[in-house]
C-alpha cells in the first residue's frame, strides 16, 4: 500500500515534467528566427508503476501509476530530408559558381561593342579595302598598320582578361578549399563535444544544430556524404570515396585541388562531382582553359588571322619593292603583333601582287580584304575568320544563359527542399503557443492536485485529534 505522501510524488512529477516542457516551448519561441535551429520537444512517458512484479510484491488489486517523466528531450529532424537538402545545395553551389563566372566573362567579351574583336576585324578588313583603292597613299597605309596594331592589341587584351578570369576562378578555388578544411576541423571538434554529452546520457541538441549548419555550408562547396555513428553521435564526412572527417579516429584529412583540377583528400585521389568547387574547376579548366576553352579558341582565331594574312602578304610586294615579309608575328592571341618591317615603314606593306605592278598595284590588298569571306578550317570548325569569332561569342552567350537558367532552377529546388525541412524542423509559432497553453493547463492541474493533497494531509495532521488525549 502506498504512503499518504504517495500522491504528492505523483503530482510533483507532473509539475516538474510540465515545467520542463514549458521551458522547451520557451526555447523554441526565442530561437524561432535563429539560423539552423531545430525545434525541440520533450517526449513524456509514464513512470514505472508500483509495485513492480516480483515474488515479494505486496498483494493488491493492481499496479498504481507513479507519475510522468521526461523520457527524452529530442530535436525534430528528418535525416532523409537533410540528405536531399544537401544534395540540392551541392547542385545549386555548382551552377551558381558557373553562373557568376559566366557573367564576368560575358562582360569581358563585350560583344556587340565598339571595342570588341568583331569591330576590330571589320576595321582591319576595311583598311585593306581602302588601301586597295589608293595603294600609294601614305595615310591609307598608316591606317592599315594602325588597324593591324589595334586588332593585335585587341586579341592580346581579350586573352589577358580571360586569363585574369581564369586566375580569379583559381583564387576562389583556393579560398573555398581552405574554408572546407576549416569547416571540417570545426565539425570534428563538435563531434568530440557531442560524444562527451552522449556518453553521460544527455541529448546535445544545440551542438547538433551547430554541426548541421556547418554540414549545410560544406555541402554548398562539394557534394558530401554524412554518416552518423549512433553510439557516439559523431559523424563521418566523405567527399567522393575519401573521408574528410573520420569519426572513428577523430582525424581530419585535408582537401586539396591542384592546377590540373585533380582533387585529393589526405593525399588520396577523390572525385568532386558537385558544389561550387566543381563549378569553379569546370570554369577554370574547361570553360576558359583546356583544349576547347575560350582561350584556346581565341588563340586559334588569332593564329588563323596571322597565318592567312601573312601567306597572302608574303607573296606580295611592298611599295619599296620588298617581298616575302609577314604582316604579323606570333601565332597566339598573346603573341600576335605587327611585324618589325611593317612597324619600321608603311612602305613594307604589300599591296601589289607583282613588282611590275608597283606602285599602283592593289591585287594583294584586295585579296587580303577578301580573306574575311574565305571559308577555312579553324580549330575544330570550318568557317570564315569572322564566323569563327561569332561562333565563339554565341557559345559564350549560350553558356551564360544556360548557367543562369540552371542556377535559377536549382535555387527554386533548394528553396523547396528547405521549405520541406522547415516543415519538420522549423519553429511554428502558432503550434508553440498552442503547446504553451496545453502545458500550462497541465502544470496548473498538477499544482492544484498538490494543493488538494496538502489539504488532505492538513485534515490528517491537524484535525484527527491529539495523540494521547
Short mmCIF file of C-alpha atoms in Angstrom, two decimals:
data_model
loop_
_atom_site.label_atom_id
_atom_site.label_comp_id
_atom_site.label_asym_id
_atom_site.label_seq_id
_atom_site.Cartn_x
_atom_site.Cartn_y
_atom_site.Cartn_z
CA UNK A 1 0.00 0.00 0.00
CA UNK A 2 1.34 3.47 -0.86
CA UNK A 3 2.04 6.01 1.85
CA UNK A 4 -0.05 9.10 2.50
CA UNK A 5 2.55 11.10 0.62
CA UNK A 6 2.41 8.82 -2.43
CA UNK A 7 0.08 11.17 -4.35
CA UNK A 8 2.40 14.12 -3.69
CA UNK A 9 5.22 12.39 -5.55
CA UNK A 10 2.92 11.64 -8.47
CA UNK A 11 1.70 15.23 -8.71
CA UNK A 12 5.24 16.55 -8.27
CA UNK A 13 6.44 14.51 -11.25
CA UNK A 14 3.71 16.16 -13.35
CA UNK A 15 4.71 19.60 -12.10
CA UNK A 16 8.39 19.06 -12.91
CA UNK A 17 7.76 17.47 -16.33
CA UNK A 18 5.28 20.12 -17.47
CA UNK A 19 7.70 22.80 -16.33
CA UNK A 20 10.39 21.23 -18.49
CA UNK A 21 8.00 21.14 -21.44
CA UNK A 22 7.19 24.82 -20.92
CA UNK A 23 10.89 25.64 -20.79
CA UNK A 24 11.32 23.82 -24.10
CA UNK A 25 8.49 25.86 -25.64
CA UNK A 26 10.24 28.99 -24.42
CA UNK A 27 13.49 27.81 -26.04
CA UNK A 28 11.70 27.19 -29.33
CA UNK A 29 9.97 30.55 -29.38
CA UNK A 30 13.10 32.54 -28.59
CA UNK A 31 15.01 30.71 -31.37
CA UNK A 32 12.25 30.91 -33.98
CA UNK A 33 14.49 33.02 -36.25
CA UNK A 34 17.86 31.51 -35.30
CA UNK A 35 19.59 30.09 -38.43
CA UNK A 36 19.98 26.31 -38.24
CA UNK A 37 17.88 25.89 -35.10
CA UNK A 38 15.76 22.73 -34.94
CA UNK A 39 12.53 22.65 -32.99
CA UNK A 40 12.81 20.65 -29.75
CA UNK A 41 10.24 18.60 -27.92
CA UNK A 42 10.00 16.79 -24.58
CA UNK A 43 8.94 13.18 -25.01
CA UNK A 44 6.82 12.22 -21.99
CA UNK A 45 6.22 8.71 -20.68
CA UNK A 46 4.54 7.17 -17.66
CA UNK A 47 6.93 6.21 -14.87
CA UNK A 48 7.36 2.60 -13.75
CA UNK A 49 4.19 1.68 -11.86
CA UNK A 50 4.05 0.41 -8.26
CA UNK A 51 4.55 -2.32 -7.40
CA UNK A 52 6.83 -3.91 -9.96
CA UNK A 53 6.05 -7.61 -10.41
CA UNK A 54 8.14 -9.80 -8.09
CA UNK A 55 7.72 -12.75 -5.68
CA UNK A 56 7.66 -10.39 -2.71
CA UNK A 57 5.31 -7.84 -4.26
CA UNK A 58 2.54 -6.66 -1.88
CA UNK A 59 -0.88 -8.11 -2.52
CA UNK A 60 -3.21 -5.59 -4.11
CA UNK A 61 -5.80 -5.06 -6.81
CA UNK A 62 -3.19 -3.98 -9.40
CA UNK A 63 -0.32 -1.66 -10.16
CA UNK A 64 -0.59 2.00 -9.31
CA UNK A 65 0.88 4.68 -11.55
CA UNK A 66 3.77 6.65 -10.12
CA UNK A 67 3.55 9.70 -12.35
CA UNK A 68 5.16 11.03 -15.52
CA UNK A 69 8.74 11.60 -16.60
CA UNK A 70 10.57 13.35 -19.42
CA UNK A 71 11.80 10.29 -21.30
CA UNK A 72 13.75 12.27 -23.90
CA UNK A 73 14.49 15.81 -24.95
CA UNK A 74 14.62 15.48 -28.72
CA UNK A 75 15.02 17.80 -31.66
CA UNK A 76 12.73 17.26 -34.62
CA UNK A 77 14.92 16.40 -37.59
CA UNK A 78 14.47 14.16 -40.63
CA UNK A 79 17.80 12.78 -41.82
CA UNK A 80 16.42 11.90 -45.25
CA UNK A 81 15.26 15.48 -45.77
CA UNK A 82 18.73 16.64 -44.71
CA UNK A 83 20.34 14.38 -47.30
CA UNK A 84 18.05 15.71 -50.00
CA UNK A 85 18.68 19.32 -48.97
CA UNK A 86 22.46 18.87 -49.08
CA UNK A 87 22.30 17.23 -52.49
CA UNK A 88 20.41 20.23 -53.80
CA UNK A 89 22.79 22.62 -52.03
CA UNK A 90 25.71 20.99 -53.87
CA UNK A 91 23.94 21.30 -57.23
CA UNK A 92 22.97 24.90 -56.51
CA UNK A 93 26.51 25.79 -55.50
CA UNK A 94 27.88 24.29 -58.72
CA UNK A 95 25.54 26.19 -61.03
CA UNK A 96 25.75 29.46 -59.11
CA UNK A 97 29.56 29.39 -59.27
CA UNK A 98 29.38 28.78 -63.01
CA UNK A 99 26.72 31.47 -63.46
CA UNK A 100 28.77 34.08 -61.59
CA UNK A 101 31.87 33.27 -63.66
CA UNK A 102 29.95 33.38 -66.93
CA UNK A 103 28.50 36.81 -66.12
CA UNK A 104 32.03 38.16 -65.67
CA UNK A 105 33.21 36.53 -68.92
CA UNK A 106 30.20 37.87 -70.82
CA UNK A 107 31.21 41.36 -69.68
CA UNK A 108 34.81 40.76 -70.78
CA UNK A 109 33.81 39.65 -74.30
CA UNK A 110 31.95 42.96 -74.82
CA UNK A 111 30.01 41.94 -77.91
CA UNK A 112 28.47 43.72 -79.64
CA UNK A 113 30.63 46.73 -78.84
CA UNK A 114 32.88 49.31 -80.45
CA UNK A 115 35.99 47.88 -78.81
CA UNK A 116 35.22 44.19 -79.39
CA UNK A 117 37.07 41.85 -81.72
CA UNK A 118 34.18 41.96 -84.21
CA UNK A 119 34.56 45.71 -84.63
CA UNK A 120 38.37 45.47 -84.81
CA UNK A 121 38.18 42.80 -87.53
CA UNK A 122 35.77 44.94 -89.54
CA UNK A 123 38.13 47.91 -89.32
CA UNK A 124 41.09 45.73 -90.27
CA UNK A 125 39.43 44.31 -93.38
CA UNK A 126 38.08 47.75 -94.23
CA UNK A 127 41.56 49.28 -94.04
CA UNK A 128 42.84 46.83 -96.67
CA UNK A 129 39.85 47.62 -98.86
CA UNK A 130 40.62 51.34 -98.54
CA UNK A 131 44.30 50.66 -99.29
CA UNK A 132 43.34 48.81 -102.48
CA UNK A 133 41.67 51.98 -103.74
CA UNK A 134 44.85 54.05 -103.31
CA UNK A 135 47.93 51.83 -102.79
CA UNK A 136 50.35 54.78 -102.90
CA UNK A 137 48.60 56.73 -100.15
CA UNK A 138 50.75 57.03 -97.02
CA UNK A 139 47.60 57.79 -95.00
CA UNK A 140 45.89 54.63 -96.20
CA UNK A 141 48.97 52.58 -95.40
CA UNK A 142 49.21 54.13 -91.95
CA UNK A 143 45.53 53.34 -91.38
CA UNK A 144 46.18 49.71 -92.35
CA UNK A 145 49.14 49.43 -89.99
CA UNK A 146 47.15 51.06 -87.18
CA UNK A 147 44.19 48.71 -87.77
CA UNK A 148 46.59 45.75 -87.59
CA UNK A 149 48.06 47.05 -84.33
CA UNK A 150 44.60 47.62 -82.87
CA UNK A 151 43.49 44.11 -83.84
CA UNK A 152 46.63 42.53 -82.35
CA UNK A 153 46.20 44.57 -79.18
CA UNK A 154 42.52 43.57 -79.03
CA UNK A 155 43.45 39.89 -79.19
CA UNK A 156 46.09 40.39 -76.51
CA UNK A 157 43.81 42.38 -74.20
CA UNK A 158 40.92 39.92 -74.51
CA UNK A 159 43.20 36.98 -73.81
CA UNK A 160 44.67 38.80 -70.79
CA UNK A 161 41.17 39.37 -69.43
CA UNK A 162 40.24 35.74 -69.96
CA UNK A 163 43.44 34.69 -68.19
CA UNK A 164 42.53 37.08 -65.35
CA UNK A 165 39.08 35.47 -65.11
CA UNK A 166 40.76 32.07 -65.01
CA UNK A 167 43.11 33.28 -62.26
CA UNK A 168 40.14 34.62 -60.31
CA UNK A 169 38.45 31.22 -60.52
CA UNK A 170 41.68 29.63 -59.34
CA UNK A 171 41.90 32.03 -56.39
CA UNK A 172 38.31 31.28 -55.45
CA UNK A 173 39.10 27.57 -55.55
CA UNK A 174 41.96 28.12 -53.14
CA UNK A 175 39.81 30.14 -50.74
CA UNK A 176 36.99 27.62 -50.81
CA UNK A 177 39.33 24.67 -50.28
CA UNK A 178 40.71 26.46 -47.21
CA UNK A 179 37.16 27.06 -45.98
CA UNK A 180 36.24 23.40 -46.49
CA UNK A 181 39.21 22.31 -44.40
CA UNK A 182 38.34 24.86 -41.71
CA UNK A 183 34.73 23.62 -41.60
CA UNK A 184 35.95 20.03 -41.39
CA UNK A 185 38.03 20.95 -38.33
CA UNK A 186 35.01 22.57 -36.69
CA UNK A 187 32.83 19.52 -37.40
CA UNK A 188 35.49 17.29 -35.86
CA UNK A 189 35.62 19.47 -32.73
CA UNK A 190 31.85 19.37 -32.38
CA UNK A 191 31.95 15.60 -32.86
CA UNK A 192 34.08 15.26 -29.74
CA UNK A 193 31.89 17.62 -27.71
CA UNK A 194 28.74 15.77 -28.79
CA UNK A 195 30.29 12.41 -27.89
CA UNK A 196 31.02 13.63 -24.35
CA UNK A 197 27.40 14.73 -23.86
CA UNK A 198 26.02 11.50 -25.30
CA UNK A 199 28.33 9.49 -23.02
CA UNK A 200 26.55 10.85 -19.92
CA UNK A 201 23.12 10.03 -21.33
CA UNK A 202 22.04 13.51 -22.45
CA UNK A 203 20.96 14.92 -25.80
CA UNK A 204 23.32 17.57 -27.28
CA UNK A 205 20.59 19.15 -29.40
CA UNK A 206 22.14 22.60 -29.75
CA UNK A 207 25.56 21.15 -30.59
CA UNK A 208 23.97 19.00 -33.28
CA UNK A 209 22.26 22.08 -34.72
CA UNK A 210 25.60 23.87 -34.93
CA UNK A 211 27.16 20.84 -36.62
CA UNK A 212 24.32 20.52 -39.13
CA UNK A 213 24.70 24.19 -40.02
CA UNK A 214 28.37 23.55 -40.80
CA UNK A 215 27.48 20.47 -42.84
CA UNK A 216 24.96 22.50 -44.86
CA UNK A 217 27.69 25.01 -45.69
CA UNK A 218 30.09 22.21 -46.59
CA UNK A 219 27.51 20.77 -48.98
CA UNK A 220 27.48 24.05 -50.89
CA UNK A 221 31.20 23.69 -51.63
CA UNK A 222 31.30 19.99 -52.52
CA UNK A 223 28.98 17.02 -52.62
CA UNK A 224 29.38 15.26 -49.28
CA UNK A 225 28.16 12.05 -47.70
CA UNK A 226 27.40 12.20 -43.97
CA UNK A 227 27.27 9.04 -41.84
CA UNK A 228 26.41 9.15 -38.13
CA UNK A 229 27.55 6.65 -35.51
CA UNK A 230 24.56 6.20 -33.21
CA UNK A 231 26.57 5.06 -30.18
CA UNK A 232 28.68 8.22 -30.00
CA UNK A 233 26.66 10.75 -32.00
CA UNK A 234 29.71 11.51 -34.16
CA UNK A 235 29.51 11.88 -37.93
CA UNK A 236 31.93 10.95 -40.67
CA UNK A 237 32.02 13.24 -43.70
CA UNK A 238 33.20 11.95 -47.08
CA UNK A 239 33.94 13.73 -50.33
CA UNK A 240 33.69 11.18 -53.09
CA UNK A 241 35.23 7.97 -51.76
CA UNK A 242 37.51 9.57 -49.17
CA UNK A 243 36.78 10.60 -45.58
CA UNK A 244 37.24 14.29 -44.92
CA UNK A 245 36.25 13.80 -41.27
CA UNK A 246 36.80 10.35 -39.77
CA UNK A 247 34.64 9.86 -36.68
CA UNK A 248 36.44 6.63 -35.81
CA UNK A 249 39.86 8.23 -35.43
CA UNK A 250 38.87 11.89 -34.90
CA UNK A 251 41.08 12.72 -37.87
CA UNK A 252 40.61 15.50 -40.41
CA UNK A 253 42.07 14.73 -43.84
CA UNK A 254 42.79 17.91 -45.77
CA UNK A 255 41.17 18.55 -49.15
CA UNK A 256 43.42 19.81 -51.96
CA UNK A 257 42.82 20.64 -55.63
CA UNK A 258 45.82 21.00 -57.93
CA UNK A 259 46.33 23.17 -61.01
CA UNK A 260 45.05 20.36 -63.24
CA UNK A 261 41.77 20.11 -61.30
CA UNK A 262 42.59 16.80 -59.58
CA UNK A 263 41.19 16.58 -56.05
CA UNK A 264 42.75 14.70 -53.14
CA UNK A 265 41.65 14.15 -49.55
CA UNK A 266 44.53 13.38 -47.23
CA UNK A 267 46.71 12.88 -50.30
CA UNK A 268 44.40 10.21 -51.78
CA UNK A 269 42.66 10.99 -55.09
CA UNK A 270 38.91 11.54 -54.94
CA UNK A 271 36.16 12.95 -57.13
CA UNK A 272 34.20 16.14 -56.57
CA UNK A 273 31.03 15.91 -58.62
CA UNK A 274 29.05 18.83 -57.21
CA UNK A 275 29.23 22.06 -55.25
CA UNK A 276 30.78 25.41 -56.07
CA UNK A 277 34.24 23.83 -56.23
CA UNK A 278 33.09 21.63 -59.11
CA UNK A 279 31.66 24.66 -60.88
CA UNK A 280 34.83 26.72 -60.42
CA UNK A 281 37.13 23.90 -61.55
CA UNK A 282 34.99 23.44 -64.67
CA UNK A 283 35.14 27.16 -65.42
CA UNK A 284 38.90 27.34 -64.88
CA UNK A 285 39.91 24.15 -66.68
CA UNK A 286 37.23 23.53 -69.30
CA UNK A 287 35.23 26.68 -70.00
CA UNK A 288 38.09 29.22 -70.04
CA UNK A 289 41.09 26.89 -70.15
CA UNK A 290 41.54 23.50 -71.72
CA UNK A 291 41.73 22.37 -75.33
CA UNK A 292 38.23 23.60 -76.16
CA UNK A 293 38.12 26.60 -73.83
CA UNK A 294 37.73 30.25 -74.72
CA UNK A 295 41.47 30.94 -74.54
CA UNK A 296 42.25 28.09 -76.94
CA UNK A 297 39.56 29.31 -79.33
CA UNK A 298 40.87 32.87 -79.23
CA UNK A 299 44.42 31.61 -79.84
CA UNK A 300 43.16 29.56 -82.79
CA UNK A 301 41.46 32.61 -84.27
CA UNK A 302 44.48 34.86 -83.78
CA UNK A 303 46.76 32.21 -85.30
CA UNK A 304 44.42 31.78 -88.29
CA UNK A 305 44.24 35.54 -88.89
CA UNK A 306 48.03 35.86 -88.73
CA UNK A 307 48.63 32.82 -90.95
CA UNK A 308 46.05 33.82 -93.57
CA UNK A 309 47.19 37.43 -93.80
CA UNK A 310 50.88 36.51 -93.74
CA UNK A 311 50.52 33.92 -96.51
CA UNK A 312 49.00 36.48 -98.87
CA UNK A 313 51.16 39.38 -97.66
CA UNK A 314 54.45 37.49 -98.05
CA UNK A 315 53.57 36.73 -101.67
CA UNK A 316 53.03 40.41 -102.44
CA UNK A 317 55.34 43.37 -102.88
CA UNK A 318 55.69 46.46 -100.76
CA UNK A 319 55.93 49.97 -102.10
CA UNK A 320 59.67 49.70 -101.51
CA UNK A 321 59.84 46.63 -103.79
CA UNK A 322 60.39 44.19 -100.93
CA UNK A 323 58.61 40.83 -100.75
CA UNK A 324 58.47 37.69 -98.56
CA UNK A 325 57.68 39.71 -95.45
CA UNK A 326 54.97 38.86 -92.91
CA UNK A 327 52.43 41.42 -91.78
CA UNK A 328 52.01 39.81 -88.34
CA UNK A 329 54.32 37.96 -85.98
CA UNK A 330 53.18 35.42 -83.41
CA UNK A 331 50.60 32.66 -83.65
CA UNK A 332 48.54 33.16 -80.47
CA UNK A 333 46.37 35.92 -79.09
CA UNK A 334 49.06 36.76 -76.55
CA UNK A 335 51.92 36.87 -79.07
CA UNK A 336 50.35 38.37 -82.19
CA UNK A 337 51.77 41.76 -83.22
CA UNK A 338 52.52 43.77 -86.35
CA UNK A 339 55.88 42.65 -87.79
CA UNK A 340 59.04 44.71 -87.37
CA UNK A 341 59.40 45.60 -91.11
CA UNK A 342 55.87 46.99 -91.24
CA UNK A 343 56.38 48.83 -87.96
CA UNK A 344 59.58 50.33 -89.37
CA UNK A 345 57.95 51.59 -92.58
CA UNK A 346 54.45 51.59 -94.07
CA UNK A 347 56.15 51.09 -97.46
CA UNK A 348 56.74 47.46 -96.36
CA UNK A 349 53.00 46.79 -96.56
CA UNK A 350 52.49 44.61 -99.63
CA UNK A 351 49.56 45.84 -101.69
CA UNK A 352 50.70 44.63 -105.11
CA UNK A 353 50.88 41.04 -106.36
CA UNK A 354 53.85 41.75 -108.64
CA UNK A 355 56.85 44.02 -108.72
CA UNK A 356 55.74 45.17 -112.16
CA UNK A 357 52.51 46.43 -110.69
CA UNK A 358 54.24 48.90 -108.40
CA UNK A 359 53.49 51.49 -107.33
CA UNK A 360 49.81 51.30 -108.13
CA UNK A 361 49.18 47.53 -107.92
CA UNK A 362 46.47 46.57 -105.43
CA UNK A 363 45.75 42.88 -106.07
CA UNK A 364 47.35 41.75 -102.78
CA UNK A 365 45.42 44.33 -100.78
CA UNK A 366 42.17 43.22 -102.40
CA UNK A 367 42.99 39.55 -101.69
CA UNK A 368 43.73 40.28 -98.04
CA UNK A 369 40.50 42.29 -97.71
CA UNK A 370 38.64 39.29 -99.18
CA UNK A 371 40.08 36.92 -96.55
CA UNK A 372 37.14 37.75 -94.31
CA UNK A 373 34.95 35.74 -96.70
CA UNK A 374 37.31 32.76 -97.07
CA UNK A 375 35.97 29.52 -95.56
CA UNK A 376 38.82 27.59 -93.97
CA UNK A 377 39.49 25.14 -91.13
CA UNK A 378 39.99 26.97 -87.84
CA UNK A 379 40.40 24.90 -84.72
CA UNK A 380 37.63 22.29 -84.78
CA UNK A 381 35.45 24.30 -87.18
CA UNK A 382 35.42 25.08 -90.90
CA UNK A 383 34.20 28.63 -91.35
CA UNK A 384 35.33 32.19 -92.04
CA UNK A 385 37.54 34.14 -89.67
CA UNK A 386 34.68 36.43 -88.69
CA UNK A 387 32.30 33.48 -88.50
CA UNK A 388 34.59 31.61 -86.11
CA UNK A 389 34.63 34.51 -83.68
CA UNK A 390 30.85 34.86 -83.94
CA UNK A 391 30.58 31.18 -83.04
CA UNK A 392 32.76 31.81 -80.01
CA UNK A 393 30.65 34.80 -78.94
CA UNK A 394 27.47 32.78 -79.45
CA UNK A 395 28.89 29.98 -77.31
CA UNK A 396 29.66 32.44 -74.51
CA UNK A 397 26.09 33.73 -74.69
CA UNK A 398 24.61 30.25 -74.69
CA UNK A 399 26.85 29.11 -71.84
CA UNK A 400 25.97 32.20 -69.78
CA UNK A 401 22.24 31.83 -70.44
CA UNK A 402 22.30 28.12 -69.60
CA UNK A 403 24.28 28.73 -66.40
CA UNK A 404 21.90 31.49 -65.28
CA UNK A 405 18.85 29.37 -66.08
CA UNK A 406 20.17 26.29 -64.28
CA UNK A 407 21.19 28.38 -61.28
CA UNK A 408 17.68 29.85 -61.09
CA UNK A 409 16.10 26.39 -61.37
CA UNK A 410 18.36 24.95 -58.69
CA UNK A 411 17.68 27.86 -56.36
CA UNK A 412 13.99 27.04 -56.66
CA UNK A 413 14.61 23.35 -55.98
CA UNK A 414 16.81 24.20 -52.99
CA UNK A 415 14.15 26.55 -51.64
CA UNK A 416 11.57 23.78 -51.94
CA UNK A 417 13.87 21.36 -50.10
CA UNK A 418 14.45 23.99 -47.42
CA UNK A 419 10.71 24.53 -47.02
CA UNK A 420 10.19 20.79 -46.65
CA UNK A 421 12.87 20.68 -43.95
CA UNK A 422 11.42 23.72 -42.20
CA UNK A 423 8.06 21.97 -42.10
CA UNK A 424 9.71 19.33 -39.92
CA UNK A 425 12.43 21.21 -38.06
CA UNK A 426 11.35 24.84 -38.21
CA UNK A 427 9.60 26.56 -35.32
CA UNK A 428 5.89 27.18 -35.96
CA UNK A 429 4.93 29.95 -33.57
CA UNK A 430 1.22 29.07 -33.66
CA UNK A 431 1.95 25.47 -32.72
CA UNK A 432 4.29 26.53 -29.94
CA UNK A 433 1.69 28.90 -28.47
CA UNK A 434 -0.87 26.08 -28.54
CA UNK A 435 1.62 23.82 -26.75
CA UNK A 436 2.30 26.56 -24.23
CA UNK A 437 -1.39 26.74 -23.29
CA UNK A 438 -1.62 22.94 -23.16
CA UNK A 439 1.41 22.52 -20.89
CA UNK A 440 0.37 25.49 -18.76
CA UNK A 441 -3.01 23.88 -18.07
CA UNK A 442 -1.33 20.55 -17.27
CA UNK A 443 1.06 22.38 -14.93
CA UNK A 444 -1.83 24.16 -13.20
CA UNK A 445 -3.67 20.87 -12.83
CA UNK A 446 -0.65 19.24 -11.19
CA UNK A 447 -0.29 22.24 -8.90
CA UNK A 448 -3.96 22.01 -8.00
CA UNK A 449 -3.51 18.32 -7.22
CA UNK A 450 -0.70 19.16 -4.83
CA UNK A 451 -2.93 21.75 -3.14
CA UNK A 452 -5.67 19.14 -2.77
CA UNK A 453 -3.28 16.59 -1.29
CA UNK A 454 -1.96 19.26 1.06
CA UNK A 455 -5.49 19.88 2.31
CA UNK A 456 -5.94 16.13 2.83
CA UNK A 457 -2.75 15.97 4.84
CA UNK A 458 -3.90 19.03 6.82
CA UNK A 459 -7.00 17.06 7.82
CA UNK A 460 -4.95 14.07 8.90
CA UNK A 461 -2.34 16.03 10.82
CA UNK A 462 -4.36 18.80 12.45
CA UNK A 463 -7.97 17.63 12.57
CA UNK A 464 -7.93 13.98 13.60
CA UNK A 465 -7.35 14.63 17.31
CA UNK A 466 -4.34 14.87 19.55
CA UNK A 467 -2.23 11.83 20.32
CA UNK A 468 -2.62 10.63 23.90
CA UNK A 469 -5.81 12.51 24.73
#
